Coordinates of N, CA, C and O in Angstrom, one line a residue:
X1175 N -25.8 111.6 -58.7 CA -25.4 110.3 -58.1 C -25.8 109.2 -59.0 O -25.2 108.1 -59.1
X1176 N -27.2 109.5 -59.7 CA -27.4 108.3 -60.2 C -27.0 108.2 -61.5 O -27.1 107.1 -62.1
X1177 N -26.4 109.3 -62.1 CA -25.6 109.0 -63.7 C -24.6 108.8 -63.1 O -24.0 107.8 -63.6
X1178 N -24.0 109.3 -62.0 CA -22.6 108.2 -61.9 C -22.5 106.9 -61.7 O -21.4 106.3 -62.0
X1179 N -23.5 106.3 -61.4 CA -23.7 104.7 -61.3 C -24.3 104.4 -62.6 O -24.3 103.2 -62.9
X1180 N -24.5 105.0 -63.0 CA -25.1 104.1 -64.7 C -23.4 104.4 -65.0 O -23.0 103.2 -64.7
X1181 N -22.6 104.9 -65.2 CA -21.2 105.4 -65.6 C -20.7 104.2 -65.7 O -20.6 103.4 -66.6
X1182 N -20.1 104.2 -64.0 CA -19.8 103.3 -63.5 C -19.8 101.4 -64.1 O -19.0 100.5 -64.3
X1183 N -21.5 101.6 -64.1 CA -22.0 100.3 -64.8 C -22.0 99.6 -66.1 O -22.2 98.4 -66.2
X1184 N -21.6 100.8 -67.2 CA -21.3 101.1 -68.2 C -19.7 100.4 -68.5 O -19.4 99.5 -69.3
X1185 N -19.0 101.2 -67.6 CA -17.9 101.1 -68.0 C -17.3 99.5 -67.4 O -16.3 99.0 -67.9
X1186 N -17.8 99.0 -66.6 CA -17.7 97.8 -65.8 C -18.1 97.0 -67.0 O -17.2 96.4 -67.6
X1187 N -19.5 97.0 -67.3 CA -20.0 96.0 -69.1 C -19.0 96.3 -70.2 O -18.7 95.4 -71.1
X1188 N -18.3 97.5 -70.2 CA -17.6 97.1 -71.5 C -16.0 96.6 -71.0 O -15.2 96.1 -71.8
X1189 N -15.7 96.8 -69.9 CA -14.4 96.5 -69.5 C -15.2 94.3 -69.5 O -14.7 93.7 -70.4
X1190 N -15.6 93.9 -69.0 CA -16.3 92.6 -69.3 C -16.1 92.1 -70.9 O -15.5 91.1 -71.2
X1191 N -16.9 93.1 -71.9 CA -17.0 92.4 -72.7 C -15.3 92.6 -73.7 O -14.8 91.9 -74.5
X1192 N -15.0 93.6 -73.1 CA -13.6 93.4 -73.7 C -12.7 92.2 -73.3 O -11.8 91.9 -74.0
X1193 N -12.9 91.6 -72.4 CA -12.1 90.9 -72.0 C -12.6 89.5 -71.9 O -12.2 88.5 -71.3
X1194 N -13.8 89.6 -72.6 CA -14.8 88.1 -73.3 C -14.1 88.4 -74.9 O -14.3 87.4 -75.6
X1195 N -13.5 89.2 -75.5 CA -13.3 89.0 -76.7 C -11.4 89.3 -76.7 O -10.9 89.9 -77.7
X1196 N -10.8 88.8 -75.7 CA -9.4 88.2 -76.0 C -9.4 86.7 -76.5 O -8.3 86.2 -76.3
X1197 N -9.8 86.2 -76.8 CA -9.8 84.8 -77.2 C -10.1 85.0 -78.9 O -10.2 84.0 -79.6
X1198 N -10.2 86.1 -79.2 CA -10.6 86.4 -81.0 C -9.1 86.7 -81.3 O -8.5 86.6 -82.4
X1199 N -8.5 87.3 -80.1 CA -6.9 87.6 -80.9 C -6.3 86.7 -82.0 O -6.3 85.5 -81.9
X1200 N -5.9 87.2 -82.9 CA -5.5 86.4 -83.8 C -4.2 85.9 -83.8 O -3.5 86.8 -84.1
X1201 N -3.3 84.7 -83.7 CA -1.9 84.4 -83.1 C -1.8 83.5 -84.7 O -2.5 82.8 -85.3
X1202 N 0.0 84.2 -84.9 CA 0.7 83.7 -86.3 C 0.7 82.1 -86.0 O 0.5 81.5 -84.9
X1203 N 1.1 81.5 -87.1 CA 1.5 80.2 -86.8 C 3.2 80.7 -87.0 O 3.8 81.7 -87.4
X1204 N 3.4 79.8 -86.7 CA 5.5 80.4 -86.8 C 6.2 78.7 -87.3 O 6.6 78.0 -86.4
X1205 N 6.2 78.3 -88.2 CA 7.0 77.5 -89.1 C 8.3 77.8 -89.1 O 8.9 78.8 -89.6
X1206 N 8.9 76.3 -88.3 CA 10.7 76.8 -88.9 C 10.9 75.4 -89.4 O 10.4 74.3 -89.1
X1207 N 12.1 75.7 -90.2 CA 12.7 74.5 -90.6 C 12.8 74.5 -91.7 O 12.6 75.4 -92.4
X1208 N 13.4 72.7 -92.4 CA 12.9 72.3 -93.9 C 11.5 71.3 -93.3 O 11.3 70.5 -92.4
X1209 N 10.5 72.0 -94.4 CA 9.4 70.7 -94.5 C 9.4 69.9 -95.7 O 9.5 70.2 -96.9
X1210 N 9.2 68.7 -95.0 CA 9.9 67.7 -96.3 C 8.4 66.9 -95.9 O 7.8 66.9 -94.8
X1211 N 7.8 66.0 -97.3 CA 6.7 65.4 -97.3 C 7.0 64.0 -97.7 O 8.1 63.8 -98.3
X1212 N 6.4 63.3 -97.5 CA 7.1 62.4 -97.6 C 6.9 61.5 -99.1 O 6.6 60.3 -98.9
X1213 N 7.0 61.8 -100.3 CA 6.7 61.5 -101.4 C 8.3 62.5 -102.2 O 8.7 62.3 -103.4
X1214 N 8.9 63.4 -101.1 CA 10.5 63.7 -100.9 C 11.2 62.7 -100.9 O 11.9 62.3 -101.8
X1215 N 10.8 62.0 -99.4 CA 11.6 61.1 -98.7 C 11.8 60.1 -99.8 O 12.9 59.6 -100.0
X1216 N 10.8 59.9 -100.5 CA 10.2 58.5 -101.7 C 11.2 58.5 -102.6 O 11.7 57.4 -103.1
X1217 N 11.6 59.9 -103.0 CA 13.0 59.9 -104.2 C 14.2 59.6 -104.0 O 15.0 59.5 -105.0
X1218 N 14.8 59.3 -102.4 CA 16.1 58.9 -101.9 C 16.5 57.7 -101.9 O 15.6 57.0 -101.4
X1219 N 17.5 56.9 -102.3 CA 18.0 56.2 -102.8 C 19.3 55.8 -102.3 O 20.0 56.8 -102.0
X1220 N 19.7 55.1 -102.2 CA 21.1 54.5 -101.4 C 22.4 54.4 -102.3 O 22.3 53.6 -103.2
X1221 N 23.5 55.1 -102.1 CA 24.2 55.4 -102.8 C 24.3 57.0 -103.1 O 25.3 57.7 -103.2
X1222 N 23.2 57.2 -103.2 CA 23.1 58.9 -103.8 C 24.3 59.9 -103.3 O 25.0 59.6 -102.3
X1223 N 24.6 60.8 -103.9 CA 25.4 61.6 -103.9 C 25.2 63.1 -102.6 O 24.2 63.8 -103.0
X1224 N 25.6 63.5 -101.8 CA 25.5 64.8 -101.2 C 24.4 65.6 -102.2 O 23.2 65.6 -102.0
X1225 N 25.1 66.4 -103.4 CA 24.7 66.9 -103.9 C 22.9 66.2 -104.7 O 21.8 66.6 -104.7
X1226 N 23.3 65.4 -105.1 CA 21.8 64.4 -105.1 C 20.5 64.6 -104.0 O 19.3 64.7 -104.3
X1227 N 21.1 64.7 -102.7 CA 20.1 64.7 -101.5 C 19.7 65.8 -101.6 O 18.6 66.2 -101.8
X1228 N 20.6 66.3 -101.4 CA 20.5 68.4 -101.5 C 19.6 68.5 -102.5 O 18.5 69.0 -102.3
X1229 N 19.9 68.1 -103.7 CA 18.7 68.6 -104.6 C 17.4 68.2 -104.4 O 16.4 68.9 -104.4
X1230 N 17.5 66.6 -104.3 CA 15.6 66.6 -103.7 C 15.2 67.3 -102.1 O 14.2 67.9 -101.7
X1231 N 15.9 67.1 -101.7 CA 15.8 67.8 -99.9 C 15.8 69.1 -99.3 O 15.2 69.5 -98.4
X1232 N 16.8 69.8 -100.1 CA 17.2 71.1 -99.8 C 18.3 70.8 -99.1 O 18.6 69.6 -98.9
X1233 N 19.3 72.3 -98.4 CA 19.6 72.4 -97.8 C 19.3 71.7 -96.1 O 18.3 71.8 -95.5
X1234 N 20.6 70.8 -95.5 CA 19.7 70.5 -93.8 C 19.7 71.7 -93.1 O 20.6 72.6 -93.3
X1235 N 18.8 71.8 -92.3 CA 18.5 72.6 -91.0 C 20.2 72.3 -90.7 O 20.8 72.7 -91.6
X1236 N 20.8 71.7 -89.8 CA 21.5 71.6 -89.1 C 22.6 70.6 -90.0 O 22.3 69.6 -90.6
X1237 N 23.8 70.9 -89.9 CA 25.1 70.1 -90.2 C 26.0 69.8 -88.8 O 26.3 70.9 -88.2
X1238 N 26.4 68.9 -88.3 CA 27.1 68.5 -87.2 C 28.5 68.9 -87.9 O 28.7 68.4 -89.0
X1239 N 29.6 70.0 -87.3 CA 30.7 70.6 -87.5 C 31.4 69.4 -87.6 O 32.0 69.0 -88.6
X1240 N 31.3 68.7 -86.5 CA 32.3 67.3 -86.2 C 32.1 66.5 -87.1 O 33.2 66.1 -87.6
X1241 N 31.1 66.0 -87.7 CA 30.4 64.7 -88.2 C 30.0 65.6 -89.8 O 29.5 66.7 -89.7
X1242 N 30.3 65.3 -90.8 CA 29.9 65.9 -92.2 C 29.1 65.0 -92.7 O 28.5 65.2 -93.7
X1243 N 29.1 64.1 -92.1 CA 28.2 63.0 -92.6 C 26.8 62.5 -92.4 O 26.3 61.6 -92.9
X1244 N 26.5 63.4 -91.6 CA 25.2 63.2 -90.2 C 24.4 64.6 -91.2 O 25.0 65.6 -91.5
X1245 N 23.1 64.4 -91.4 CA 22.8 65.8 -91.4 C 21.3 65.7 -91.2 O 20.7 64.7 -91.6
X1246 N 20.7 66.7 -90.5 CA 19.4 66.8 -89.7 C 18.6 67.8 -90.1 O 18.7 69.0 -90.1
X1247 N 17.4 66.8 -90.6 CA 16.4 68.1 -91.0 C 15.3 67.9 -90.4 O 14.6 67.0 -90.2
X1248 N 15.2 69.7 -90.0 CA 14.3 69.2 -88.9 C 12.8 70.6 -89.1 O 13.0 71.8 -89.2
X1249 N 11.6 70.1 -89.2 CA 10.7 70.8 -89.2 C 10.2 71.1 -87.9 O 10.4 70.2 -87.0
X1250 N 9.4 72.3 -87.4 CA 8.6 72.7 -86.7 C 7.3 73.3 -87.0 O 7.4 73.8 -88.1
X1251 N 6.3 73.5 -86.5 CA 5.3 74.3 -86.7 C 4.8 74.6 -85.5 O 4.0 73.7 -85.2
X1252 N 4.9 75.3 -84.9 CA 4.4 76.1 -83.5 C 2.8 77.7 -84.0 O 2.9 78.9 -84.2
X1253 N 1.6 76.3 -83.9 CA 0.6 77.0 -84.3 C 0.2 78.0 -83.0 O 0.5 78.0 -81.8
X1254 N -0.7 78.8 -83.8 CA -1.0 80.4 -83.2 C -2.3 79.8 -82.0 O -2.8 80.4 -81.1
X1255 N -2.6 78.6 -82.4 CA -4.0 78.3 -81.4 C -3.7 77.0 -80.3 O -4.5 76.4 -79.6
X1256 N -2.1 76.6 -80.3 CA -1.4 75.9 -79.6 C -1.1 73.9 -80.1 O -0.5 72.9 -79.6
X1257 N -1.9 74.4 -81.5 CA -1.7 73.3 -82.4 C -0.1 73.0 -82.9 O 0.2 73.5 -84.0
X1258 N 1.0 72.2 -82.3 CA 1.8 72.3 -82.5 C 2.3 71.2 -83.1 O 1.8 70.2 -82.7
X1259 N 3.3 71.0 -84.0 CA 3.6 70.0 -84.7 C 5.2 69.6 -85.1 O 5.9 70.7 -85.3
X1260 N 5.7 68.9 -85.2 CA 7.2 68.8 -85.5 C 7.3 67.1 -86.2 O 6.6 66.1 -86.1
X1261 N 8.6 67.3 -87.1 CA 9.1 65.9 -87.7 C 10.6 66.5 -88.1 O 11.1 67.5 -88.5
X1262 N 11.2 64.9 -87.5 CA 12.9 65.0 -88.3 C 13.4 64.1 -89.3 O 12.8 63.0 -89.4
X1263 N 14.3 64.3 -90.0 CA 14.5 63.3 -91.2 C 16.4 63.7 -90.9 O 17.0 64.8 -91.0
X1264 N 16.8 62.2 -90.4 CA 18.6 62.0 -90.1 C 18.7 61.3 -91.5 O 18.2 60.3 -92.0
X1265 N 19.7 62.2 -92.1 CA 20.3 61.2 -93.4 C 21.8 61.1 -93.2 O 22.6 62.1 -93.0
X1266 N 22.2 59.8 -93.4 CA 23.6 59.5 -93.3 C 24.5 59.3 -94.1 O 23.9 59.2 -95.2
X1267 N 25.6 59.2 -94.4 CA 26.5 59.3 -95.4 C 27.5 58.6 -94.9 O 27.7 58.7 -93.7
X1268 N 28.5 57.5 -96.0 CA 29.4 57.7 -96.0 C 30.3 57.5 -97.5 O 29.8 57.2 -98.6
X1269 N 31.6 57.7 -97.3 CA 32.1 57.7 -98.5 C 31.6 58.7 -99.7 O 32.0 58.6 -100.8
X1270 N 30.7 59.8 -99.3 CA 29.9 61.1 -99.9 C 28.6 60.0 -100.5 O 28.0 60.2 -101.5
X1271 N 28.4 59.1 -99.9 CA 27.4 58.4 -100.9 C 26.4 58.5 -99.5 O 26.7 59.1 -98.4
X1272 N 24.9 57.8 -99.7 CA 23.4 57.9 -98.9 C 23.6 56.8 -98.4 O 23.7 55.9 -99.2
X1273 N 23.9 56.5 -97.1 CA 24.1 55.4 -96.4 C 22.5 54.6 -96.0 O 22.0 53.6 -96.4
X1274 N 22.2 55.4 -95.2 CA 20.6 55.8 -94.1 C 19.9 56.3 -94.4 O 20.1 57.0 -95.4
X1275 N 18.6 56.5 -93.7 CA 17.8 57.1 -93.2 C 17.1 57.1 -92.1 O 16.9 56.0 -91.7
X1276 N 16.6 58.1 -91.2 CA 16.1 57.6 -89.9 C 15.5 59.0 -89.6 O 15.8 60.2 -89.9
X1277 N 14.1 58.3 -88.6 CA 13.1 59.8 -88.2 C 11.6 59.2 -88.5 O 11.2 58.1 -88.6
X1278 N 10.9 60.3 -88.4 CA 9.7 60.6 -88.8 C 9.1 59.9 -90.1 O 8.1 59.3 -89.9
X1279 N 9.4 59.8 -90.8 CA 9.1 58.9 -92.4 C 9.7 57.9 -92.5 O 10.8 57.6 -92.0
X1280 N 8.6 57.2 -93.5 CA 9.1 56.0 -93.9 C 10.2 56.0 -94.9 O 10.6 57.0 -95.6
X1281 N 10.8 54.7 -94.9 CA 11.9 54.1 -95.9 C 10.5 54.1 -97.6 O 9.3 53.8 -97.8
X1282 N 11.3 54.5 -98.2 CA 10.7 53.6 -99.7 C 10.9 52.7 -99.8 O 11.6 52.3 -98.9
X1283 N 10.4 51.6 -100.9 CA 10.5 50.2 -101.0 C 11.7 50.3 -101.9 O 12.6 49.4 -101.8
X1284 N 11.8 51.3 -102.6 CA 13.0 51.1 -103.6 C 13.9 52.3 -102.6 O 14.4 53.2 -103.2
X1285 N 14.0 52.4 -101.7 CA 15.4 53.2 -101.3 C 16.3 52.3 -101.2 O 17.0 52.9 -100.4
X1286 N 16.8 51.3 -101.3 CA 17.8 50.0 -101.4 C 18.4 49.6 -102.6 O 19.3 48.8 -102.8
X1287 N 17.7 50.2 -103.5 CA 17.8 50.0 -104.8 C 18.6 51.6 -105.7 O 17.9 52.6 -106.0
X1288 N 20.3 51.4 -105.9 CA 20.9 52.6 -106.2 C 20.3 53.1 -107.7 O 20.1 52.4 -108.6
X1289 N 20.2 54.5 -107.5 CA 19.8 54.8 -109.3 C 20.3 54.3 -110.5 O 19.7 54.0 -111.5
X1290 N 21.6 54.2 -110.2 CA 21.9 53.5 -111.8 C 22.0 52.1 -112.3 O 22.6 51.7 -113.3
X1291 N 21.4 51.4 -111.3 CA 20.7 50.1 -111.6 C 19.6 49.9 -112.4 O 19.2 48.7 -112.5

């Protein structure tokens, strides 16, 4: 009777401490998007070309089917310890040239100023 209760008591402490050490689980961080920093943003320029953006930016997360001119880049980071983070960067176009910018970052001082000036 009485090793069954030490058993018992045993198994009670480690079922406890197992479940004091779920908080050690290790959880991914899960990153989606483009991350863009903002010393990126620094090289865009007004007038720029599609292919121009594309090259310092990358590819956008997202292109509007309707709108070719709208394009949205959008970062996430959805950390493993509930640290979560997100920024978007809207760049505009028209005429295939860099109209805008708008979002999470700043304008440059020289984004008003076209490159081949």
């Amino acid at each position: 009777m009485m090793k069954t209760v030490v058993q018992i008591l045993v198994v009670i402490g480690l079922l406890a401490s197992l479940s004091a050490c779920s908080n050690v689980i290790y959880r991914i961080d899960v990153p989606q998007g483009n991350f863009l920093e903002q010393k990126d943003i620094n090289k865009l320029r007004v007038a720029m070309t599609k292919e121009q953006v594309k090259f310092v930016l990358g590819s956008p997360v997202a292109e509007n089917a309707f709108d070719n001119d709208t394009w949205h880049y959008f970062y996430s980071l959805k950390g493993g310890r509930g640290n979560n983070f997100q920024k978007q960067l809207i760049v505009e176009f028209k005429d295939n040239k860099l109209q805008d910018i708008s979002g999470d970052f700043e304008k440059s001082e020289d984004f008003n100023t076209p490159l081949d000036i």
